[in-house]
Short mmCIF file of C-alpha atoms and ligand atoms in Angstrom, two decimals:
data_model
loop_
_atom_site.label_atom_id
_atom_site.label_comp_id
_atom_site.label_asym_id
_atom_site.label_seq_id
_atom_site.Cartn_x
_atom_site.Cartn_y
_atom_site.Cartn_z
CA MET A 1 -4.72 -0.72 0.11
CA GLU A 2 -5.60 2.29 2.25
CA ILE A 3 -7.08 5.41 0.98
CA THR A 4 -3.94 7.34 1.64
CA ASP A 5 -1.88 5.13 -0.59
CA LEU A 6 -3.81 6.32 -3.69
CA SER A 7 -2.35 9.04 -5.74
CA LEU A 8 -4.27 12.35 -6.24
CA SER A 9 -5.60 11.30 -9.50
CA GLU A 10 -6.54 7.84 -8.42
CA LEU A 11 -8.27 9.30 -5.31
CA ALA A 12 -10.28 11.63 -7.74
CA ALA A 13 -11.40 8.78 -9.82
CA ALA A 14 -12.53 6.80 -6.62
CA LEU A 15 -14.51 9.90 -5.44
CA ARG A 16 -16.10 10.27 -8.76
CA GLU A 17 -17.09 6.62 -8.86
CA LYS A 18 -18.48 6.91 -5.35
CA ARG A 19 -16.01 4.16 -4.14
CA VAL A 20 -14.94 6.44 -1.28
CA SER A 21 -16.38 9.85 0.07
CA ALA A 22 -14.54 13.04 0.55
CA VAL A 23 -15.40 12.60 4.39
CA GLU A 24 -13.79 9.40 4.44
CA ALA A 25 -10.67 10.40 2.53
CA THR A 26 -10.31 13.41 4.96
CA ARG A 27 -10.77 11.10 8.07
CA ALA A 28 -8.29 8.89 6.61
CA CYS A 29 -5.68 11.60 6.19
CA LEU A 30 -6.32 13.03 9.67
CA ASP A 31 -5.77 9.48 11.19
CA LYS A 32 -2.59 9.00 9.36
CA ILE A 33 -1.37 12.44 10.49
CA HIS A 34 -2.23 11.55 14.14
CA LYS A 35 -0.46 8.16 13.85
CA THR A 36 2.71 9.68 12.42
CA GLU A 37 2.68 12.87 14.38
CA ASP A 38 6.15 12.53 15.47
CA LEU A 39 7.26 13.68 12.12
CA ASN A 40 6.03 17.08 13.12
CA ASN A 41 4.83 18.15 9.70
CA PHE A 42 1.95 20.39 10.75
CA ILE A 43 1.89 23.52 12.96
CA THR A 44 -1.82 23.69 12.98
CA LEU A 45 -4.55 21.17 12.00
CA CYS A 46 -7.93 22.52 11.05
CA GLU A 47 -9.93 19.40 11.63
CA THR A 48 -13.42 20.83 12.02
CA ARG A 49 -12.95 23.06 9.15
CA ALA A 50 -11.57 20.21 6.99
CA MET A 51 -14.50 17.88 7.89
CA ARG A 52 -16.94 20.64 7.05
CA ALA A 53 -15.21 21.24 3.69
CA ALA A 54 -15.28 17.43 2.98
CA ALA A 55 -18.95 17.26 3.57
CA ASN A 56 -19.47 20.08 1.21
CA ALA A 57 -17.24 18.35 -1.45
CA ASP A 58 -19.44 15.25 -0.98
CA GLU A 59 -22.55 17.33 -1.80
CA ARG A 60 -20.73 18.67 -4.90
CA LEU A 61 -19.77 15.32 -5.85
CA ALA A 62 -23.20 14.10 -5.42
CA ARG A 63 -24.45 16.89 -7.87
CA GLY A 64 -21.98 15.50 -10.55
CA ASP A 65 -19.19 18.07 -9.87
CA PHE A 66 -16.16 16.20 -11.05
CA SER A 67 -13.45 18.83 -10.91
CA PRO A 68 -10.17 17.10 -10.23
CA LEU A 69 -9.71 18.35 -6.75
CA CYS A 70 -13.24 17.87 -5.38
CA GLY A 71 -12.85 16.19 -2.12
CA VAL A 72 -9.20 15.99 -2.18
CA PRO A 73 -7.33 16.62 1.09
CA VAL A 74 -4.33 18.97 0.82
CA ALA A 75 -1.94 20.93 3.03
CA VAL A 76 -0.92 24.58 2.90
CA LYS A 77 2.57 26.08 4.21
CA ASP A 78 2.17 28.15 7.31
CA ASN A 79 3.22 31.32 5.55
CA ILE A 80 -0.01 31.31 3.34
CA SER A 81 -3.14 32.88 4.71
CA VAL A 82 -6.12 30.67 5.44
CA ARG A 83 -9.06 32.49 6.90
CA GLY A 84 -9.82 31.88 10.67
CA VAL A 85 -6.67 29.77 10.98
CA ARG A 86 -3.48 31.01 12.83
CA CYS A 87 -0.56 31.87 10.57
CA THR A 88 2.70 31.45 12.39
CA CYS A 89 5.44 31.49 9.41
CA GLY A 90 7.36 29.10 11.78
CA SER A 91 8.13 31.96 14.10
CA ARG A 92 7.21 33.45 17.40
CA LEU A 93 7.24 36.97 15.87
CA PHE A 94 3.54 36.39 14.89
CA ASP A 95 2.10 34.90 18.10
CA GLY A 96 -1.58 35.27 18.22
CA HIS A 97 -2.01 36.08 14.71
CA VAL A 98 -5.09 34.53 12.86
CA SER A 99 -5.67 35.22 9.24
CA ASP A 100 -8.72 37.29 8.43
CA ARG A 101 -8.73 36.32 4.71
CA ASP A 102 -7.86 33.53 2.38
CA ALA A 103 -4.85 33.86 -0.09
CA THR A 104 -6.00 33.77 -3.63
CA VAL A 105 -4.26 30.54 -4.04
CA VAL A 106 -6.26 29.05 -1.11
CA GLN A 107 -9.39 30.35 -2.58
CA ARG A 108 -8.72 28.75 -5.90
CA LEU A 109 -7.93 25.47 -4.20
CA GLU A 110 -11.18 25.63 -2.27
CA SER A 111 -13.33 26.60 -5.24
CA ALA A 112 -11.92 23.61 -6.91
CA GLY A 113 -13.26 21.68 -3.97
CA ALA A 114 -10.06 20.82 -2.39
CA VAL A 115 -10.19 20.12 1.34
CA ILE A 116 -7.52 22.00 3.51
CA ILE A 117 -6.26 19.88 6.27
CA GLY A 118 -3.74 21.99 7.93
CA LYS A 119 -0.81 24.49 7.99
CA THR A 120 2.65 22.93 7.55
CA ASN A 121 5.80 23.34 9.44
CA MET A 122 8.61 25.51 7.94
CA ASP A 123 11.87 27.23 8.68
CA GLU A 124 11.22 30.53 10.38
CA LEU A 125 10.00 33.17 7.80
CA ALA A 126 10.97 30.69 5.09
CA MET A 127 14.72 31.23 5.65
CA GLY A 128 16.59 28.05 5.82
CA SER A 129 17.16 24.67 4.17
CA THR A 130 16.69 22.06 6.83
CA ASN A 131 13.28 23.13 8.69
CA GLU A 132 15.40 23.23 11.87
CA SER A 133 15.07 26.98 12.19
CA SER A 134 11.29 26.63 12.90
CA ALA A 135 10.06 27.88 16.41
CA TYR A 136 7.85 24.84 16.21
CA GLY A 137 10.59 22.21 16.20
CA ALA A 138 12.36 20.24 13.62
CA VAL A 139 10.57 17.91 11.11
CA LYS A 140 11.80 14.36 10.63
CA ASN A 141 12.20 13.10 7.22
CA ALA A 142 9.38 10.46 6.63
CA LEU A 143 12.07 8.17 4.91
CA ASP A 144 14.59 8.23 7.62
CA VAL A 145 13.66 10.04 10.82
CA THR A 146 17.22 10.72 11.66
CA ARG A 147 17.41 13.16 8.72
CA VAL A 148 15.93 16.48 7.77
CA PRO A 149 13.23 17.06 5.17
CA GLY A 150 14.98 20.07 3.70
CA GLY A 151 13.47 23.42 3.86
CA SER A 152 12.19 25.88 4.08
CA SER A 153 8.83 24.04 2.95
CA GLY A 154 9.93 20.91 4.84
CA GLY A 155 6.53 20.11 6.37
CA SER A 156 4.81 20.32 3.10
CA ALA A 157 7.21 18.06 1.11
CA ASN A 158 7.22 15.64 4.06
CA CYS A 159 3.60 15.42 4.70
CA VAL A 160 3.14 14.42 0.84
CA ALA A 161 5.99 11.98 1.16
CA ALA A 162 4.47 10.62 4.41
CA LYS A 163 1.21 10.06 2.57
CA GLN A 164 -0.56 12.26 5.18
CA VAL A 165 -2.17 14.29 2.31
CA PHE A 166 -2.39 14.08 -1.61
CA GLY A 167 -0.75 17.34 -2.28
CA ALA A 168 0.52 20.57 -0.72
CA LEU A 169 1.39 24.25 -1.36
CA GLY A 170 4.78 25.59 -0.51
CA THR A 171 6.89 28.64 -1.38
CA ASP A 172 10.11 28.83 -3.23
CA THR A 173 12.31 32.04 -3.06
CA GLY A 174 15.62 30.49 -3.78
CA GLY A 175 14.91 26.75 -3.60
CA SER A 176 12.59 26.10 -0.89
CA ILE A 177 10.13 23.90 -2.90
CA ARG A 178 12.83 22.17 -4.96
CA GLN A 179 15.35 21.21 -2.30
CA PRO A 180 12.76 19.60 0.29
CA ALA A 181 11.09 17.87 -2.78
CA ALA A 182 14.57 16.40 -3.57
CA TYR A 183 15.21 15.28 0.13
CA CYS A 184 11.80 13.66 0.52
CA GLY A 185 11.32 11.98 -2.93
CA THR A 186 8.38 13.98 -4.01
CA VAL A 187 7.63 16.25 -7.04
CA GLY A 188 8.02 19.92 -6.29
CA LEU A 189 7.36 22.66 -8.66
CA LYS A 190 8.35 26.41 -8.58
CA PRO A 191 6.37 28.33 -10.98
CA THR A 192 7.39 31.14 -13.32
CA PHE A 193 7.87 34.24 -11.03
CA GLY A 194 4.33 35.83 -11.03
CA ALA A 195 2.45 32.87 -12.59
CA THR A 196 0.65 32.29 -9.07
CA PRO A 197 -0.71 35.18 -7.06
CA THR A 198 1.13 35.75 -3.83
CA ASP A 199 -1.32 37.94 -2.03
CA GLY A 200 -1.86 36.59 1.46
CA LEU A 201 1.66 35.31 1.49
CA THR A 202 3.87 36.57 4.44
CA GLY A 203 6.65 37.12 1.92
CA PHE A 204 10.39 36.69 2.50
CA CYS A 205 11.61 38.62 -0.47
CA ARG A 206 8.97 39.93 -2.84
CA SER A 207 10.91 40.20 -5.98
CA LEU A 208 11.67 36.37 -5.87
CA ASP A 209 8.89 34.80 -3.80
CA THR A 210 6.78 32.21 -5.56
CA ILE A 211 3.89 29.87 -4.48
CA GLY A 212 4.14 26.38 -5.94
CA VAL A 213 3.09 22.76 -5.33
CA PHE A 214 4.19 19.29 -4.03
CA ALA A 215 2.68 16.04 -5.19
CA ARG A 216 3.44 12.32 -5.44
CA ASP A 217 3.95 12.40 -9.19
CA CYS A 218 4.07 14.83 -12.09
CA ASP A 219 0.39 14.53 -13.27
CA ASP A 220 -0.80 15.23 -9.68
CA ALA A 221 1.48 18.30 -9.62
CA ALA A 222 0.27 19.53 -12.94
CA THR A 223 -3.46 19.37 -11.70
CA LEU A 224 -2.66 21.22 -8.42
CA PHE A 225 -0.58 23.85 -10.32
CA GLY A 226 -3.49 24.18 -12.77
CA ALA A 227 -5.77 24.93 -10.11
CA VAL A 228 -3.73 27.55 -8.10
CA CYS A 229 -2.54 29.32 -11.39
CA GLY A 230 -5.98 29.69 -12.67
CA ARG A 231 -5.22 27.93 -15.92
CA CYS A 232 -6.94 24.76 -15.02
CA GLU A 233 -6.14 22.22 -17.81
CA THR A 234 -7.23 18.58 -17.24
CA CYS A 235 -5.34 16.73 -20.02
CA LEU A 236 -2.87 14.37 -18.77
CA LEU A 237 0.76 14.57 -19.57
CA ASP A 238 2.09 11.92 -22.08
CA GLY A 239 5.67 11.94 -20.77
CA ASP A 240 6.74 11.87 -24.41
CA VAL A 241 10.12 13.50 -24.81
CA ARG A 242 11.04 12.40 -28.38
CA GLY A 243 12.45 15.24 -30.30
CA LYS A 244 13.08 17.42 -27.17
CA THR A 245 16.36 19.00 -26.58
CA ILE A 246 17.60 18.84 -22.97
CA GLY A 247 20.69 20.88 -21.88
CA VAL A 248 23.22 19.92 -19.19
CA ALA A 249 24.92 22.93 -17.68
CA ASP A 250 28.86 22.74 -18.34
CA GLU A 251 29.23 24.28 -14.91
CA PHE A 252 27.60 21.14 -13.31
CA PHE A 253 30.76 19.05 -14.33
CA ALA A 254 32.88 21.08 -11.99
CA ALA A 255 30.38 21.20 -9.14
CA PRO A 256 30.83 19.75 -5.81
CA VAL A 257 28.33 16.86 -5.91
CA ASP A 258 28.21 13.50 -3.95
CA ASP A 259 29.15 10.53 -6.02
CA GLY A 260 25.65 8.77 -5.47
CA VAL A 261 23.92 11.95 -6.65
CA ARG A 262 26.06 12.24 -9.65
CA CYS A 263 25.52 8.54 -10.51
CA ALA A 264 21.72 8.80 -9.97
CA PHE A 265 21.63 11.98 -12.09
CA ASP A 266 23.71 10.61 -14.99
CA GLY A 267 21.41 7.58 -15.03
CA ALA A 268 18.42 9.81 -15.30
CA VAL A 269 20.04 11.79 -18.25
CA LYS A 270 20.74 8.58 -19.98
CA ARG A 271 17.01 7.48 -19.53
CA LEU A 272 15.94 10.70 -21.17
CA GLN A 273 18.26 10.05 -23.97
CA ARG A 274 16.98 6.53 -24.45
CA ALA A 275 13.32 7.83 -24.30
CA GLY A 276 14.20 9.95 -27.47
CA ALA A 277 15.56 13.37 -26.06
CA LYS A 278 18.55 15.01 -27.48
CA ILE A 279 21.12 15.81 -24.76
CA VAL A 280 23.30 18.92 -25.37
CA ARG A 281 25.71 20.89 -23.19
CA VAL A 282 24.80 24.42 -22.41
CA SER A 283 26.55 27.15 -20.56
CA LEU A 284 24.93 29.02 -17.80
CA ILE A 285 27.10 31.08 -15.19
CA SER A 286 28.74 29.72 -12.13
CA PHE A 287 26.32 28.37 -9.62
CA ASP A 288 28.45 30.01 -6.87
CA ALA A 289 27.88 33.43 -8.44
CA ALA A 290 24.13 32.84 -8.60
CA LEU A 291 24.13 31.52 -4.85
CA SER A 292 26.09 34.54 -3.64
CA ALA A 293 24.01 37.12 -5.52
CA TYR A 294 20.88 35.43 -4.16
CA HIS A 295 21.93 35.56 -0.62
CA VAL A 296 23.00 39.27 -0.98
CA LEU A 297 19.66 40.43 -2.67
CA SER A 298 17.34 38.31 -0.71
CA SER A 299 18.72 39.16 2.75
CA ALA A 300 18.88 42.97 1.78
CA GLU A 301 15.06 42.87 0.60
CA ALA A 302 13.99 40.76 3.62
CA ALA A 303 15.78 42.88 6.17
CA GLU A 304 14.24 46.16 4.69
CA SER A 305 10.81 44.76 4.80
CA ILE A 306 11.11 43.21 8.27
CA LEU A 307 12.45 46.42 9.77
CA ARG A 308 9.72 48.29 8.06
CA PHE A 309 7.03 46.01 9.32
CA PHE A 310 8.03 46.10 13.00
CA GLY A 311 8.67 49.83 12.74
CA ASP A 312 8.65 51.28 16.24
CA ASN A 313 8.30 47.87 17.76
CA LYS A 314 11.73 46.65 17.10
CA SER A 315 11.96 45.15 20.45
CA MET A 316 9.60 42.48 19.12
CA LEU A 317 12.65 41.25 17.01
CA ASP A 318 14.00 39.60 20.22
CA LYS A 319 11.60 36.81 19.53
CA ALA A 320 13.15 36.04 16.21
CA GLY A 321 15.57 33.22 15.99
CA ALA A 322 19.25 33.14 15.05
CA GLU A 323 18.75 32.62 11.25
CA VAL A 324 16.33 35.41 11.07
CA ARG A 325 18.61 37.73 12.89
CA ARG A 326 21.55 36.84 10.85
CA ARG A 327 19.65 37.68 7.71
CA ILE A 328 18.63 41.10 9.13
CA MET A 329 22.07 41.85 10.12
CA THR A 330 23.68 40.88 6.64
CA GLY A 331 20.88 42.37 4.76
CA THR A 332 21.33 45.84 6.48
CA TYR A 333 25.07 45.56 6.03
CA VAL A 334 25.13 44.93 2.41
CA ARG A 335 22.55 47.69 1.68
CA THR A 336 23.88 50.48 3.85
CA GLY A 337 27.46 49.41 4.71
CA GLU A 338 30.39 51.04 3.11
CA ASN A 339 30.76 48.23 0.72
CA TYR A 340 27.41 48.92 -0.98
CA ASP A 341 28.82 49.02 -4.55
CA GLU A 342 31.11 46.21 -4.03
CA ILE A 343 28.40 43.84 -2.71
CA TYR A 344 24.94 44.95 -3.43
CA VAL A 345 25.35 46.68 -6.73
CA ARG A 346 27.57 43.86 -7.95
CA ALA A 347 24.97 41.23 -6.82
CA ALA A 348 22.32 43.12 -8.71
CA LYS A 349 24.52 43.17 -11.95
CA VAL A 350 25.12 39.38 -11.63
CA ARG A 351 21.30 38.89 -11.33
CA ALA A 352 20.85 40.67 -14.73
CA VAL A 353 23.67 38.41 -16.21
CA ILE A 354 22.19 35.31 -14.96
CA LYS A 355 18.74 36.14 -16.31
CA SER A 356 20.00 36.88 -19.70
CA ARG A 357 22.35 33.51 -19.70
CA TYR A 358 19.40 31.40 -18.58
CA GLU A 359 17.23 32.79 -21.10
CA SER A 360 19.73 32.32 -23.93
CA ALA A 361 20.38 28.75 -22.74
CA LEU A 362 16.73 27.95 -23.07
CA GLU A 363 16.55 29.25 -26.52
CA LEU A 364 18.95 26.36 -27.44
CA CYS A 365 16.95 23.80 -25.73
CA ASP A 366 13.58 22.91 -24.15
CA ALA A 367 14.88 22.53 -20.53
CA VAL A 368 18.10 22.65 -18.63
CA VAL A 369 18.66 19.89 -16.06
CA SER A 370 20.98 19.50 -13.06
CA PRO A 371 20.86 17.72 -9.79
CA ALA A 372 18.43 19.53 -7.35
CA THR A 373 20.84 19.23 -4.45
CA SER A 374 24.51 18.12 -4.18
CA SER A 375 23.78 15.44 -1.59
CA ALA A 376 20.69 13.51 -0.37
CA ALA A 377 18.96 14.47 2.82
CA THR A 378 21.57 15.27 5.64
CA LYS A 379 21.18 14.25 9.26
CA LEU A 380 19.18 16.36 11.81
CA GLY A 381 21.71 18.66 13.63
CA GLU A 382 24.44 18.16 11.06
CA LYS A 383 23.93 21.48 9.17
CA ASN A 384 24.04 23.95 12.10
CA ASP A 385 26.67 25.75 10.24
CA PRO A 386 24.97 28.53 8.23
CA ILE A 387 27.44 28.46 5.39
CA LYS A 388 27.05 24.80 4.86
CA THR A 389 23.35 25.31 4.93
CA HIS A 390 23.40 28.04 2.46
CA ASN A 391 25.54 25.88 0.08
CA GLY A 392 22.50 23.38 0.05
CA ASP A 393 20.94 25.82 -2.49
CA TYR A 394 23.85 25.67 -4.93
CA PHE A 395 21.93 24.64 -8.07
CA LEU A 396 18.83 26.16 -7.22
CA ALA A 397 19.19 29.97 -6.81
CA GLY A 398 19.86 30.70 -10.59
CA ALA A 399 16.33 29.86 -11.70
CA SER A 400 14.93 32.05 -8.86
CA LEU A 401 17.16 34.95 -9.97
CA ALA A 402 16.04 34.42 -13.59
CA GLY A 403 12.31 34.21 -12.54
CA LEU A 404 11.98 30.94 -14.48
CA PRO A 405 9.89 27.77 -13.56
CA ALA A 406 11.77 24.76 -12.21
CA ALA A 407 10.84 21.56 -10.80
CA SER A 408 12.52 18.76 -8.74
CA VAL A 409 11.45 15.40 -9.59
CA PRO A 410 12.65 11.85 -8.04
CA CYS A 411 15.38 10.65 -10.41
CA GLY A 412 17.06 7.78 -8.46
CA VAL A 413 18.54 6.80 -4.98
CA ALA A 414 21.86 7.21 -3.45
CA ASP A 415 22.49 5.17 -0.36
CA GLY A 416 18.71 4.37 0.02
CA LEU A 417 17.77 8.07 -0.10
CA PRO A 418 16.05 9.91 -2.82
CA VAL A 419 17.80 12.00 -5.39
CA GLY A 420 16.10 14.84 -7.31
CA MET A 421 16.61 16.05 -10.88
CA GLN A 422 16.11 19.82 -11.36
CA ILE A 423 14.36 20.68 -14.51
CA ILE A 424 14.38 24.39 -15.40
CA GLY A 425 12.16 25.47 -18.37
CA GLY A 426 11.38 28.68 -20.23
CA ARG A 427 8.78 31.07 -19.02
CA ASP A 428 5.37 29.66 -18.47
CA ARG A 429 6.66 26.22 -19.44
CA GLU A 430 5.57 24.47 -16.32
CA ARG A 431 3.63 21.60 -18.01
CA GLU A 432 6.50 20.92 -20.40
CA ILE A 433 8.82 20.66 -17.34
CA LEU A 434 6.63 18.27 -15.64
CA ASN A 435 6.11 16.34 -18.78
CA ILE A 436 9.87 15.92 -19.00
CA GLY A 437 9.55 14.85 -15.27
CA LYS A 438 7.08 12.22 -16.04
CA ALA A 439 9.55 10.63 -18.49
CA VAL A 440 12.30 10.75 -15.81
CA MET A 441 9.99 9.00 -13.42
CA ARG A 442 8.59 6.50 -15.85
CA TYR A 443 11.84 4.96 -17.32
N1 LIG B 501 17.16 27.98 1.54
C1 LIG B 501 17.24 29.24 1.04
C2 LIG B 501 17.34 30.31 2.07
O1 LIG B 501 17.63 30.03 3.12
C3 LIG B 501 15.89 29.60 0.18
C4 LIG B 501 14.68 29.97 1.09
C5 LIG B 501 13.34 30.08 0.20
O2 LIG B 501 13.43 29.63 -0.92
N2 LIG B 501 12.46 30.50 0.92
O3 LIG B 501 17.33 31.30 1.68
#
């Protein structure tokens, strides 16, 4: 068995017991990344920095520092600042930009002893669902290289799936952690809005942006999340769902979902039931309404902040790709066009209704589940149509608008490709969501 085949917690145990060193683990990850570099998961590798961090972690381990991330190689999405490393956001707009400080989440990972290997590929400015809008080229799904890894955190999800690292940070504004996690067969957790600090993040939409984690299983996701949210708890999840009430949204039954996904999802719901959970139907609000409101509000906010950032330098925007330009155009239109009340104000009202519906649904149950995506990973090039691409976030935008934590966990396969179950929980209930996820993955 190779080092990179271990899970994060298995690696942590091997490091503690001195069966492997942090330097060896880091070398193994870098070798794996080079061997499988065609996947194009990384925009920048920080090899020297990583080897230095690994040597420091070995000293900490030798002194008996057994924090669960000490010596563990991880990756960071390229819109989160790591001091001294370039930060591209998958765009040519920031050519030549090197971060002059660490984001707080990066500081927390490093003070827990994690080794940052590199910055991962992403859709330009985190706008997209396939990773194909990156100025640094598309990412190939590690499980089937003719398919996309999803987006916008495609590189982060895929490097965890490809076992190039043991965990990664991503960002989720309207689905960008959960959707690629589903496509790549990893666990992806979008935390409660505000639970993780977003300083040092080149934001897409401040009122929705969250920083979350990718890992191979729910325990590892809980460990990483604990480190970045600053509530580091080491107790393991028990995966016990006896007595839990789990809601399936009525709206799901009318939703356009591929048969294979529906079948995998139904199977997972039955497994939860067999494991002792009570399954109930709850009513949210149409997923369509959530998706439309999300696109109106996020494009408006993004357009405003991009135009403000570039100020008198608007000619710079010529360097932006098609998706970013489209968002600036639609965002400006919905905020300043003659249909302001019809579109923008209405979307803001929908957001308020969604928030209260999701919150009331979560008073009736411990979590609400749905498929994460309506299909498994799509083919590279297939979703060049922006409308189809936007529809990929059908189930995901609601939890973002409500500010609630939600994860995607692998729950089965459709035509040989992974299917993700979305688990939405109440405010600050990340561990509970991951615990339900553990039950889904165990049985
Ligand atoms: N795919 C969605 C979009 O294109 C979500 C992006 C995100 O969460 N950053 O807007």
